[in-house]
Amino acid sequence: MHTFYVSPSQISNNIATITGSEHHHLRNVLRTKPGETVRIIDGKGNVYTAQILETDDARISSEARILSHEFHAIVSPKLTLFQGLPKSDKMELILQKTTELGVTQIVPLHSEYALQKPSQNRYERWHRMLISATKQSERAWLPELCNAQEFNAALAQLDKFSLCLLLSPHRDEESHVQHIQRVLRGESRPDSVALFVGPEGGFSDQEVTSAIESGCTLATLGRNILRTETAAIVALAVAAYEYQL
């Protein structure tokens, strides 16, 4: 059964209106016909089974009648990735794979070594990628993609999280940098976890100091030095494994 994303505002009186790229995919790629049954998600935990009503060539939207509805509670703990902006298209891989792994919120970071300033067009592309990955992984919740923040502004929000980790490429017991698995298993089950991953150049010494002073715990992913996109994916995978299974 094919899945389509429809925002909550486009669902009313048991009718879901499929527009934009989702309508294009339904009509021109999958060539879905009236009467076919599809799965619809609104990104807020609601999953619908619906029947396509119209797919007229002249229309810019399609309608589907809702046949059944299920609500899926969000999985705890909530996992927020604060990602230092990498170069080129690496952010797209990070968004795709962390969505598949269960990330709740993604906050791009302008840090000292960040390598891009995303345009509005790029944000729109990123949002479409989140929708695609959410559908592919059969999630009911669409991750929240925040506007890029300055590093210090992100640190000012840490009181919202039960546990905050800043990923370090080094393992140094004297500096209290422990493996992420050890840190996670040393904590009672948190309600929310913040994971800070630096861009290609990592975080500066001053940023690391500020993060520690703000309540972050330094953690490493092992002895090998990982690329930023690998580090983000591994960190999410470990956190999801420890807490969400």
Backbone as numpy.savetxt, mean C-alpha at the origin, in Angstrom:
# Nx Ny Nz CAx CAy CAz Cx Cy Cz
-13.99 -15.24 -11.95 -14.83 -14.05 -11.95 -13.95 -12.80 -11.95
-14.19 -11.89 -12.86 -13.39 -10.69 -12.96 -13.75 -9.70 -11.84
-12.73 -8.96 -11.40 -12.92 -7.99 -10.32 -12.76 -6.58 -10.85
-13.62 -5.67 -10.36 -13.55 -4.26 -10.74 -13.61 -3.40 -9.49
-12.90 -2.29 -9.54 -12.91 -1.33 -8.44 -13.91 -0.22 -8.75
-14.77 0.05 -7.78 -15.75 1.13 -7.88 -15.71 1.89 -6.56
-15.52 3.20 -6.61 -15.46 3.97 -5.37 -16.81 3.95 -4.68
-16.84 4.08 -3.34 -18.10 4.02 -2.60 -19.15 5.01 -3.12
-18.71 6.17 -3.60 -19.66 7.18 -4.08 -20.38 6.76 -5.35
-19.88 5.72 -6.02 -20.49 5.26 -7.27 -21.35 4.02 -7.07
-21.70 3.75 -5.81 -22.59 2.63 -5.48 -23.79 3.18 -4.75
-24.97 2.99 -5.34 -26.19 3.54 -4.74 -27.39 2.73 -5.20
-28.30 2.47 -4.26 -29.55 1.75 -4.57 -29.28 0.43 -5.29
-28.26 -0.28 -4.79 -27.91 -1.59 -5.32 -27.45 -1.56 -6.78
-26.99 -0.39 -7.22 -26.42 -0.26 -8.56 -25.01 0.30 -8.43
-24.05 -0.36 -9.06 -22.66 0.11 -9.09 -22.38 0.65 -10.48
-21.83 1.86 -10.55 -21.50 2.48 -11.82 -19.99 2.39 -12.05
-19.59 1.69 -13.08 -18.19 1.44 -13.39 -17.73 2.45 -14.43
-16.72 3.25 -14.09 -16.30 4.33 -14.97 -14.79 4.28 -15.23
-14.31 5.24 -16.03 -12.88 5.44 -16.24 -12.17 4.22 -16.78
-10.97 3.97 -16.27 -10.16 2.86 -16.76 -10.78 1.51 -16.45
-11.57 1.44 -15.38 -12.25 0.17 -15.05 -13.32 -0.13 -16.11
-14.03 0.89 -16.56 -15.03 0.70 -17.64 -14.33 0.29 -18.93
-13.21 0.94 -19.24 -12.46 0.59 -20.44 -12.02 -0.87 -20.38
-11.52 -1.29 -19.21 -11.06 -2.68 -19.07 -12.22 -3.65 -19.24
-13.37 -3.31 -18.64 -14.54 -4.17 -18.74 -15.05 -4.27 -20.17
-15.15 -3.09 -20.82 -15.80 -3.04 -22.14 -14.86 -3.42 -23.27
-13.64 -2.88 -23.27 -12.78 -3.01 -24.45 -11.71 -4.09 -24.33
-11.34 -4.43 -23.10 -10.31 -5.47 -22.92 -10.95 -6.83 -22.68
-11.82 -6.89 -21.68 -12.46 -8.17 -21.35 -13.70 -8.43 -22.19
-14.24 -7.36 -22.79 -15.46 -7.45 -23.61 -16.59 -8.16 -22.86
-16.77 -7.72 -21.62 -17.82 -8.28 -20.77 -19.19 -7.94 -21.34
-20.10 -8.91 -21.29 -21.43 -8.75 -21.87 -22.48 -8.56 -20.77
-23.60 -7.91 -21.10 -24.71 -7.82 -20.15 -25.14 -9.21 -19.68
-25.41 -9.32 -18.38 -25.80 -10.60 -17.80 -24.66 -11.34 -17.13
-23.41 -10.97 -17.45 -22.27 -11.64 -16.82 -22.14 -11.19 -15.36
-21.64 -12.09 -14.55 -21.45 -11.82 -13.12 -20.01 -11.42 -12.84
-19.84 -10.37 -12.06 -18.51 -9.86 -11.75 -18.39 -9.63 -10.24
-17.18 -9.45 -9.81 -16.88 -9.11 -8.41 -16.50 -7.63 -8.37
-17.07 -6.91 -7.42 -16.80 -5.48 -7.30 -16.29 -5.18 -5.89
-15.22 -4.38 -5.79 -14.73 -3.93 -4.50 -14.77 -2.41 -4.46
-14.97 -1.86 -3.26 -14.96 -0.40 -3.14 -13.72 0.11 -2.40
-12.80 -0.81 -2.07 -11.57 -0.41 -1.41 -11.72 -0.13 0.07
-12.94 -0.27 0.61 -13.22 -0.01 2.01 -13.76 -1.24 2.74
-13.42 -2.40 2.20 -13.81 -3.65 2.85 -15.07 -4.29 2.30
-15.79 -3.59 1.43 -17.02 -4.13 0.87 -16.74 -4.88 -0.43
-17.26 -6.09 -0.51 -17.10 -6.93 -1.70 -18.48 -7.32 -2.18
-18.74 -7.05 -3.46 -20.06 -7.30 -4.03 -19.96 -8.30 -5.17
-20.99 -9.13 -5.28 -21.22 -9.90 -6.50 -22.31 -9.16 -7.26
-22.06 -8.88 -8.54 -23.00 -8.05 -9.30 -23.15 -8.58 -10.72
-24.24 -8.19 -11.33 -24.55 -8.60 -12.71 -24.51 -7.37 -13.61
-23.73 -7.48 -14.68 -23.61 -6.37 -15.62 -24.94 -6.12 -16.32
-25.33 -4.83 -16.37 -26.59 -4.46 -17.00 -26.39 -3.94 -18.42
-25.43 -3.00 -18.58 -25.23 -2.39 -19.90 -23.75 -2.19 -20.16
-23.35 -2.38 -21.42 -21.98 -2.08 -21.85 -22.00 -1.45 -23.23
-22.92 -0.56 -23.43 -23.11 0.10 -24.74 -21.84 0.81 -25.18
-21.49 0.68 -26.47 -20.29 1.33 -27.02 -20.32 2.84 -26.81
-21.49 3.42 -26.86 -21.59 4.88 -26.77 -21.51 5.39 -25.34
-21.57 4.53 -24.38 -21.57 4.95 -22.98 -20.14 5.08 -22.45
-19.98 5.97 -21.48 -18.67 6.13 -20.84 -18.64 5.43 -19.49
-19.68 4.67 -19.21 -19.74 3.92 -17.96 -20.60 2.68 -18.17
-20.48 1.75 -17.24 -21.32 0.56 -17.25 -21.98 0.45 -15.88
-23.15 -0.16 -15.85 -23.85 -0.35 -14.59 -23.96 -1.84 -14.28
-23.94 -2.14 -12.98 -24.07 -3.52 -12.54 -25.02 -3.57 -11.35
-25.94 -4.51 -11.36 -26.88 -4.69 -10.25 -26.25 -5.59 -9.20
-26.23 -5.12 -7.96 -25.62 -5.88 -6.86 -26.53 -7.03 -6.47
-25.95 -8.22 -6.44 -26.69 -9.43 -6.08 -26.44 -9.85 -4.64
-25.20 -9.64 -4.16 -24.87 -10.00 -2.78 -23.73 -9.12 -2.29
-23.56 -9.08 -0.99 -22.58 -8.17 -0.38 -21.94 -8.84 0.83
-20.63 -8.68 0.95 -19.89 -9.12 2.13 -19.00 -7.98 2.60
-18.79 -7.88 3.89 -17.84 -6.91 4.43 -16.69 -7.64 5.08
-15.46 -7.22 4.74 -14.26 -7.81 5.30 -13.57 -6.77 6.19
-13.43 -7.09 7.46 -12.75 -6.17 8.38 -11.29 -6.03 7.98
-10.72 -4.86 8.22 -9.32 -4.65 7.89 -8.44 -5.52 8.77
-7.39 -6.05 8.20 -6.51 -6.95 8.93 -5.63 -6.14 9.88
-5.48 -6.64 11.09 -4.64 -5.98 12.09 -3.33 -6.75 12.25
-2.22 -6.03 12.53 -2.11 -4.59 12.68 -2.05 -3.87 11.34
-2.37 -2.59 11.37 -2.22 -1.77 10.17 -0.73 -1.53 9.93
-0.31 -1.69 8.68 1.10 -1.56 8.32 1.28 -0.34 7.42
2.04 0.63 7.90 2.30 1.84 7.13 3.76 1.86 6.69
3.97 2.06 5.40 5.32 2.16 4.85 5.64 3.62 4.56
6.66 4.14 5.23 7.21 5.45 4.92 8.41 5.21 4.02
8.25 5.48 2.74 9.24 5.11 1.74 9.97 6.33 1.20
11.30 6.39 1.44 12.10 7.42 0.81 12.02 7.30 -0.70
11.74 8.40 -1.37 11.47 8.35 -2.80 12.71 7.89 -3.59
12.60 6.77 -4.28 13.72 6.25 -5.07 13.72 6.86 -6.48
14.71 6.52 -7.27 14.78 7.03 -8.63 13.94 6.19 -9.58
13.71 6.74 -10.75 13.02 6.11 -11.89 11.70 5.47 -11.45
11.48 4.22 -11.87 10.19 3.60 -11.65 10.20 2.59 -10.50
11.20 2.67 -9.63 11.27 1.70 -8.53 10.09 1.79 -7.59
9.53 2.99 -7.45 8.38 3.16 -6.56 7.20 2.32 -7.04
7.09 2.13 -8.33 5.97 1.35 -8.85 6.06 -0.11 -8.39
7.25 -0.67 -8.41 7.44 -2.04 -7.92 7.12 -2.11 -6.43
7.57 -1.11 -5.67 7.31 -1.08 -4.23 5.81 -1.04 -3.96
5.10 -0.18 -4.68 3.65 -0.07 -4.49 2.95 -1.38 -4.82
3.33 -1.97 -5.93 2.68 -3.21 -6.37 2.88 -4.34 -5.37
4.12 -4.58 -5.00 4.42 -5.75 -4.18 3.99 -5.58 -2.73
4.13 -4.38 -2.17 3.69 -4.19 -0.79 2.16 -4.24 -0.69
1.47 -3.84 -1.75 0.02 -3.99 -1.77 -0.35 -5.47 -1.72
0.32 -6.27 -2.52 0.07 -7.70 -2.51 0.32 -8.31 -1.13
1.27 -7.74 -0.40 1.65 -8.28 0.90 0.78 -7.78 2.05
-0.02 -6.75 1.81 -0.94 -6.33 2.85 -0.70 -4.97 3.46
0.08 -4.10 2.81 0.32 -2.76 3.35 -1.00 -2.00 3.46
-1.15 -1.21 4.52 -2.37 -0.44 4.75 -2.26 0.98 4.20
-1.08 1.56 4.35 -0.87 2.96 3.97 0.56 3.12 3.47
0.73 3.95 2.44 2.06 4.21 1.89 2.27 5.71 1.87
3.38 6.14 2.48 3.71 7.57 2.56 5.05 7.80 1.86
5.07 8.37 0.66 6.35 8.71 0.02 7.05 9.80 0.84
8.37 9.68 0.97 9.13 10.61 1.80 10.13 11.42 0.99
10.11 12.75 1.23 11.19 13.61 0.77 12.25 13.62 1.86
13.29 12.84 1.66 14.39 12.80 2.63 15.64 13.38 1.97
16.73 13.43 2.73 17.93 14.10 2.22 18.44 13.49 0.93
18.35 12.17 0.79 18.86 11.50 -0.39 17.76 11.04 -1.35
16.54 11.53 -1.16 15.44 11.17 -2.07 15.77 11.63 -3.49
15.32 10.84 -4.49 15.79 11.06 -5.85 14.72 11.45 -6.85
13.51 11.79 -6.39 12.52 12.28 -7.34 11.47 13.11 -6.62
10.81 13.96 -7.38 9.66 14.72 -6.90 8.51 14.37 -7.82
7.64 13.46 -7.41 6.61 12.94 -8.30 5.60 14.00 -8.72
5.21 13.95 -9.99 4.20 14.84 -10.55 2.81 14.30 -10.25
1.80 15.12 -10.53 0.42 14.67 -10.35 0.10 13.48 -11.26
0.64 13.50 -12.48 0.43 12.37 -13.39 1.01 11.09 -12.83
2.15 11.22 -12.18 2.77 10.02 -11.60 1.94 9.49 -10.44
1.39 10.40 -9.62 0.52 9.96 -8.52 -0.70 9.21 -9.07
-1.25 9.72 -10.15 -2.42 9.07 -10.75 -2.05 7.68 -11.26
-0.86 7.56 -11.85 -0.40 6.25 -12.31 -0.20 5.31 -11.12
0.39 5.84 -10.04 0.59 5.03 -8.84 -0.74 4.53 -8.28
-1.74 5.42 -8.29 -3.06 5.02 -7.76 -3.64 3.89 -8.61
-3.50 3.98 -9.92 -4.00 2.91 -10.78 -3.27 1.60 -10.50
-1.99 1.68 -10.20 -1.23 0.47 -9.88 -1.72 -0.16 -8.58
-2.06 0.68 -7.60 -2.59 0.16 -6.34 -3.91 -0.57 -6.58
-4.76 0.01 -7.41 -6.03 -0.65 -7.73 -5.79 -1.99 -8.39
-4.89 -2.01 -9.36 -4.59 -3.26 -10.08 -4.06 -4.33 -9.13
-3.13 -3.95 -8.25 -2.54 -4.92 -7.32 -3.56 -5.39 -6.28
-4.45 -4.49 -5.87 -5.50 -4.86 -4.92 -6.44 -5.88 -5.53
-6.82 -5.65 -6.78 -7.70 -6.59 -7.48 -6.99 -7.93 -7.68
-5.74 -7.89 -8.12 -5.01 -9.11 -8.43 -4.86 -9.99 -7.19
-4.62 -9.36 -6.04 -4.39 -10.12 -4.81 -5.68 -10.41 -4.05
-6.82 -10.00 -4.63 -8.14 -10.23 -4.06 -8.28 -9.64 -2.66
-7.68 -8.46 -2.47 -7.86 -7.73 -1.23 -9.19 -6.98 -1.27
-9.73 -6.71 -0.10 -10.97 -5.93 -0.01 -10.68 -4.47 0.32
-9.48 -4.19 0.80 -9.11 -2.83 1.20 -8.03 -2.30 0.27
-8.26 -1.11 -0.26 -7.28 -0.43 -1.11 -6.31 0.34 -0.21
-5.01 0.13 -0.34 -4.07 0.90 0.49 -4.22 2.40 0.25
-4.02 3.16 1.30 -4.08 4.61 1.17 -2.72 5.13 0.70
-2.73 5.87 -0.40 -1.51 6.49 -0.90 -1.54 7.97 -0.52
-0.63 8.36 0.36 -0.60 9.73 0.85 0.25 10.61 -0.06
0.06 11.90 0.06 0.95 12.84 -0.61 2.32 12.75 0.03
3.35 13.05 -0.76 4.72 12.99 -0.23 4.89 13.96 0.94
5.63 13.51 1.94 5.86 14.32 3.14 7.36 14.52 3.35
7.69 15.60 4.02 9.06 15.80 4.47 9.35 14.83 5.62
10.61 14.45 5.76 10.98 13.45 6.75 10.58 13.87 8.16
10.86 15.12 8.52 10.54 15.57 9.87 9.04 15.63 10.11
8.26 15.94 9.07 6.81 15.95 9.21 6.29 14.54 9.48
6.92 13.56 8.87 6.54 12.17 9.11 6.85 11.76 10.55
8.01 12.19 11.05 8.38 11.86 12.43 7.41 12.45 13.44
6.81 13.57 13.10 5.88 14.23 14.01 4.60 13.43 14.20
4.38 12.41 13.37 3.15 11.61 13.45 3.34 10.28 14.18
4.51 10.04 14.70 4.82 8.70 15.21 3.99 8.29 16.42
3.41 9.26 17.11 2.59 8.90 18.27 1.30 8.17 17.86
1.02 8.13 16.55 -0.16 7.43 16.06 0.07 5.92 15.97
1.33 5.49 16.07 1.68 4.09 15.84 2.12 3.40 17.12
1.77 2.12 17.21 2.18 1.32 18.37 3.67 0.98 18.32
4.18 0.80 17.10 5.58 0.41 16.91 6.12 1.10 15.67
7.32 1.69 15.78 7.94 2.39 14.66 9.35 1.86 14.45
9.62 1.40 13.25 10.93 0.85 12.92 11.55 1.63 11.78
12.83 1.94 11.93 13.60 2.53 10.83 14.62 1.49 10.40
14.55 1.11 9.12 15.41 0.04 8.61 16.82 0.56 8.38
17.78 -0.15 8.94 19.19 0.20 8.80 19.90 -0.92 8.05
20.86 -0.60 7.19 21.59 -1.64 6.47 22.63 -2.35 7.33
22.83 -1.87 8.56 23.90 -2.41 9.40 23.33 -3.18 10.59
24.10 -4.17 11.02 23.74 -4.94 12.20 24.86 -4.73 13.22
24.56 -3.94 14.22 25.59 -3.54 15.17 24.99 -3.58 16.57
25.31 -4.62 17.32 24.73 -4.77 18.65 25.08 -3.61 19.56
26.28 -3.04 19.38 26.68 -1.92 20.23 25.81 -0.69 19.97
25.32 -0.56 18.74 24.46 0.57 18.40 22.98 0.21 18.54
22.72 -0.99 19.09 21.35 -1.44 19.34 20.55 -1.60 18.05
21.23 -2.02 16.99 20.54 -2.34 15.74 20.32 -3.84 15.72
19.07 -4.28 15.82 18.75 -5.69 15.89 18.01 -6.14 14.63
18.00 -7.44 14.44 17.27 -7.97 13.29 15.78 -7.70 13.48
15.09 -7.39 12.37 13.69 -7.01 12.44 12.84 -8.11 13.08
13.16 -9.35 12.82 12.37 -10.44 13.39 12.46 -10.44 14.91
13.66 -10.19 15.42 13.85 -10.14 16.87 13.07 -8.99 17.49
13.09 -7.84 16.80 12.36 -6.67 17.31 10.86 -6.95 17.33
10.33 -7.50 16.24 8.90 -7.75 16.15 8.45 -8.78 17.18
9.24 -9.81 17.38 8.85 -10.86 18.32 9.03 -10.42 19.77
9.76 -9.33 19.96 9.93 -8.80 21.31 8.82 -7.88 21.75
7.88 -7.62 20.84 6.76 -6.71 21.13 5.46 -7.51 21.22
4.58 -7.09 22.14 3.23 -7.64 22.13 2.54 -7.18 20.86
1.51 -7.87 20.44 0.89 -7.58 19.15 0.43 -6.12 19.09
1.03 -5.30 18.21 0.65 -3.88 18.13 -0.60 -3.68 17.29
-1.21 -2.51 17.45 -2.36 -2.16 16.62 -1.92 -1.61 15.26
-0.72 -0.99 15.25 -0.23 -0.37 14.02 1.29 -0.35 14.04
1.86 -0.50 12.86 3.32 -0.54 12.72 3.74 0.42 11.62
4.73 1.25 11.90 5.32 2.15 10.89 6.70 1.62 10.52
6.94 1.50 9.22 8.23 1.03 8.72 8.84 2.13 7.85
10.03 2.59 8.23 10.73 3.63 7.47 11.83 2.97 6.64
11.76 3.15 5.33 12.76 2.61 4.41 13.35 3.76 3.61
14.66 3.86 3.59 15.32 4.97 2.90 15.39 4.76 1.40
15.70 5.83 0.66 15.92 5.72 -0.78 17.27 5.05 -1.05
17.79 5.13 -2.27 19.04 4.46 -2.62 20.19 4.82 -1.69
20.28 6.07 -1.29 21.37 6.47 -0.40 21.10 6.27 1.06
19.93 5.72 1.38 19.57 5.51 2.77 19.16 6.81 3.44
19.07 6.78 4.75 18.80 7.98 5.52 20.13 8.56 6.00
20.18 9.88 6.11 21.40 10.53 6.58 21.56 10.28 8.08
22.78 10.52 8.59 23.03 10.33 10.02 22.11 11.20 10.86
21.88 12.43 10.40 21.00 13.33 11.14 19.56 12.81 11.14
19.12 12.26 10.02 17.77 11.70 9.96 17.62 10.50 10.88
18.64 9.67 10.92 18.60 8.50 11.82 18.54 8.97 13.26
19.36 9.94 13.61 19.35 10.47 14.98 17.99 11.05 15.34
17.41 11.81 14.43 16.10 12.42 14.67 15.03 11.34 14.83
15.12 10.28 14.04 14.14 9.20 14.13 14.22 8.50 15.48
15.44 8.24 15.93 15.61 7.58 17.24 15.06 8.48 18.35
15.36 9.76 18.28 14.87 10.71 19.29 13.35 10.81 19.26
12.74 10.53 18.12 11.28 10.60 17.98 10.59 9.30 18.37
11.38 8.26 18.67 10.79 7.01 19.12 10.94 5.83 18.20
11.68 5.98 17.11 11.90 4.86 16.19 12.92 3.88 16.77
12.71 2.61 16.48 13.67 1.57 16.80 14.42 1.20 15.54
15.75 1.12 15.62 16.53 0.71 14.45 16.46 -0.80 14.29
16.27 -1.24 13.05 16.20 -2.67 12.77 16.88 -2.94 11.46
17.42 -4.14 11.33 18.09 -4.55 10.09 17.38 -5.75 9.50
17.56 -5.95 8.21 16.95 -7.09 7.53 17.94 -8.23 7.32
19.13 -8.09 7.87 20.12 -9.16 7.75 21.49 -8.63 7.38
22.39 -9.53 7.04 23.78 -9.17 6.78 23.97 -8.55 5.39
23.12 -8.91 4.45 23.28 -8.42 3.08 22.69 -7.02 2.93
23.34 -6.20 2.10 22.82 -4.87 1.81 21.79 -5.00 0.69
20.57 -4.53 0.95 19.49 -4.68 -0.01 19.20 -3.36 -0.73
18.73 -3.47 -1.96 18.25 -2.29 -2.66 17.00 -1.78 -1.94
16.68 -0.50 -2.14 15.55 0.08 -1.42 14.25 -0.64 -1.73
14.03 -1.02 -3.00 12.79 -1.70 -3.33 12.72 -3.09 -2.70
13.88 -3.77 -2.62 13.93 -5.08 -1.97 13.68 -4.95 -0.48
14.30 -3.94 0.14 14.14 -3.72 1.57 12.68 -3.48 1.94
11.99 -2.65 1.16 10.58 -2.37 1.45 9.74 -3.63 1.37
9.96 -4.42 0.33 9.18 -5.64 0.14 9.46 -6.65 1.25
10.73 -6.83 1.59 11.10 -7.79 2.64 10.55 -7.35 3.99
10.68 -6.07 4.31 10.19 -5.56 5.60 8.69 -5.80 5.74
7.93 -5.50 4.67 6.49 -5.75 4.71 6.17 -7.23 4.84
6.93 -8.05 4.13 6.69 -9.49 4.18 6.94 -10.04 5.57
8.01 -9.59 6.21 8.33 -10.07 7.56 7.26 -9.63 8.56
6.87 -8.36 8.49 5.86 -7.85 9.41 4.51 -8.56 9.20
4.13 -8.77 7.95 2.89 -9.46 7.67 2.94 -10.91 8.16
4.09 -11.55 7.98 4.25 -12.94 8.43 4.13 -13.04 9.95
4.77 -12.11 10.65 4.78 -12.17 12.11 3.43 -11.83 12.73
2.69 -10.94 12.10 1.50 -10.40 12.75 0.17 -10.72 12.07
0.17 -10.94 10.77 -1.12 -11.01 10.07 -1.54 -12.41 9.67
-0.70 -13.40 9.82 -1.08 -14.75 9.44 -1.87 -15.42 10.56
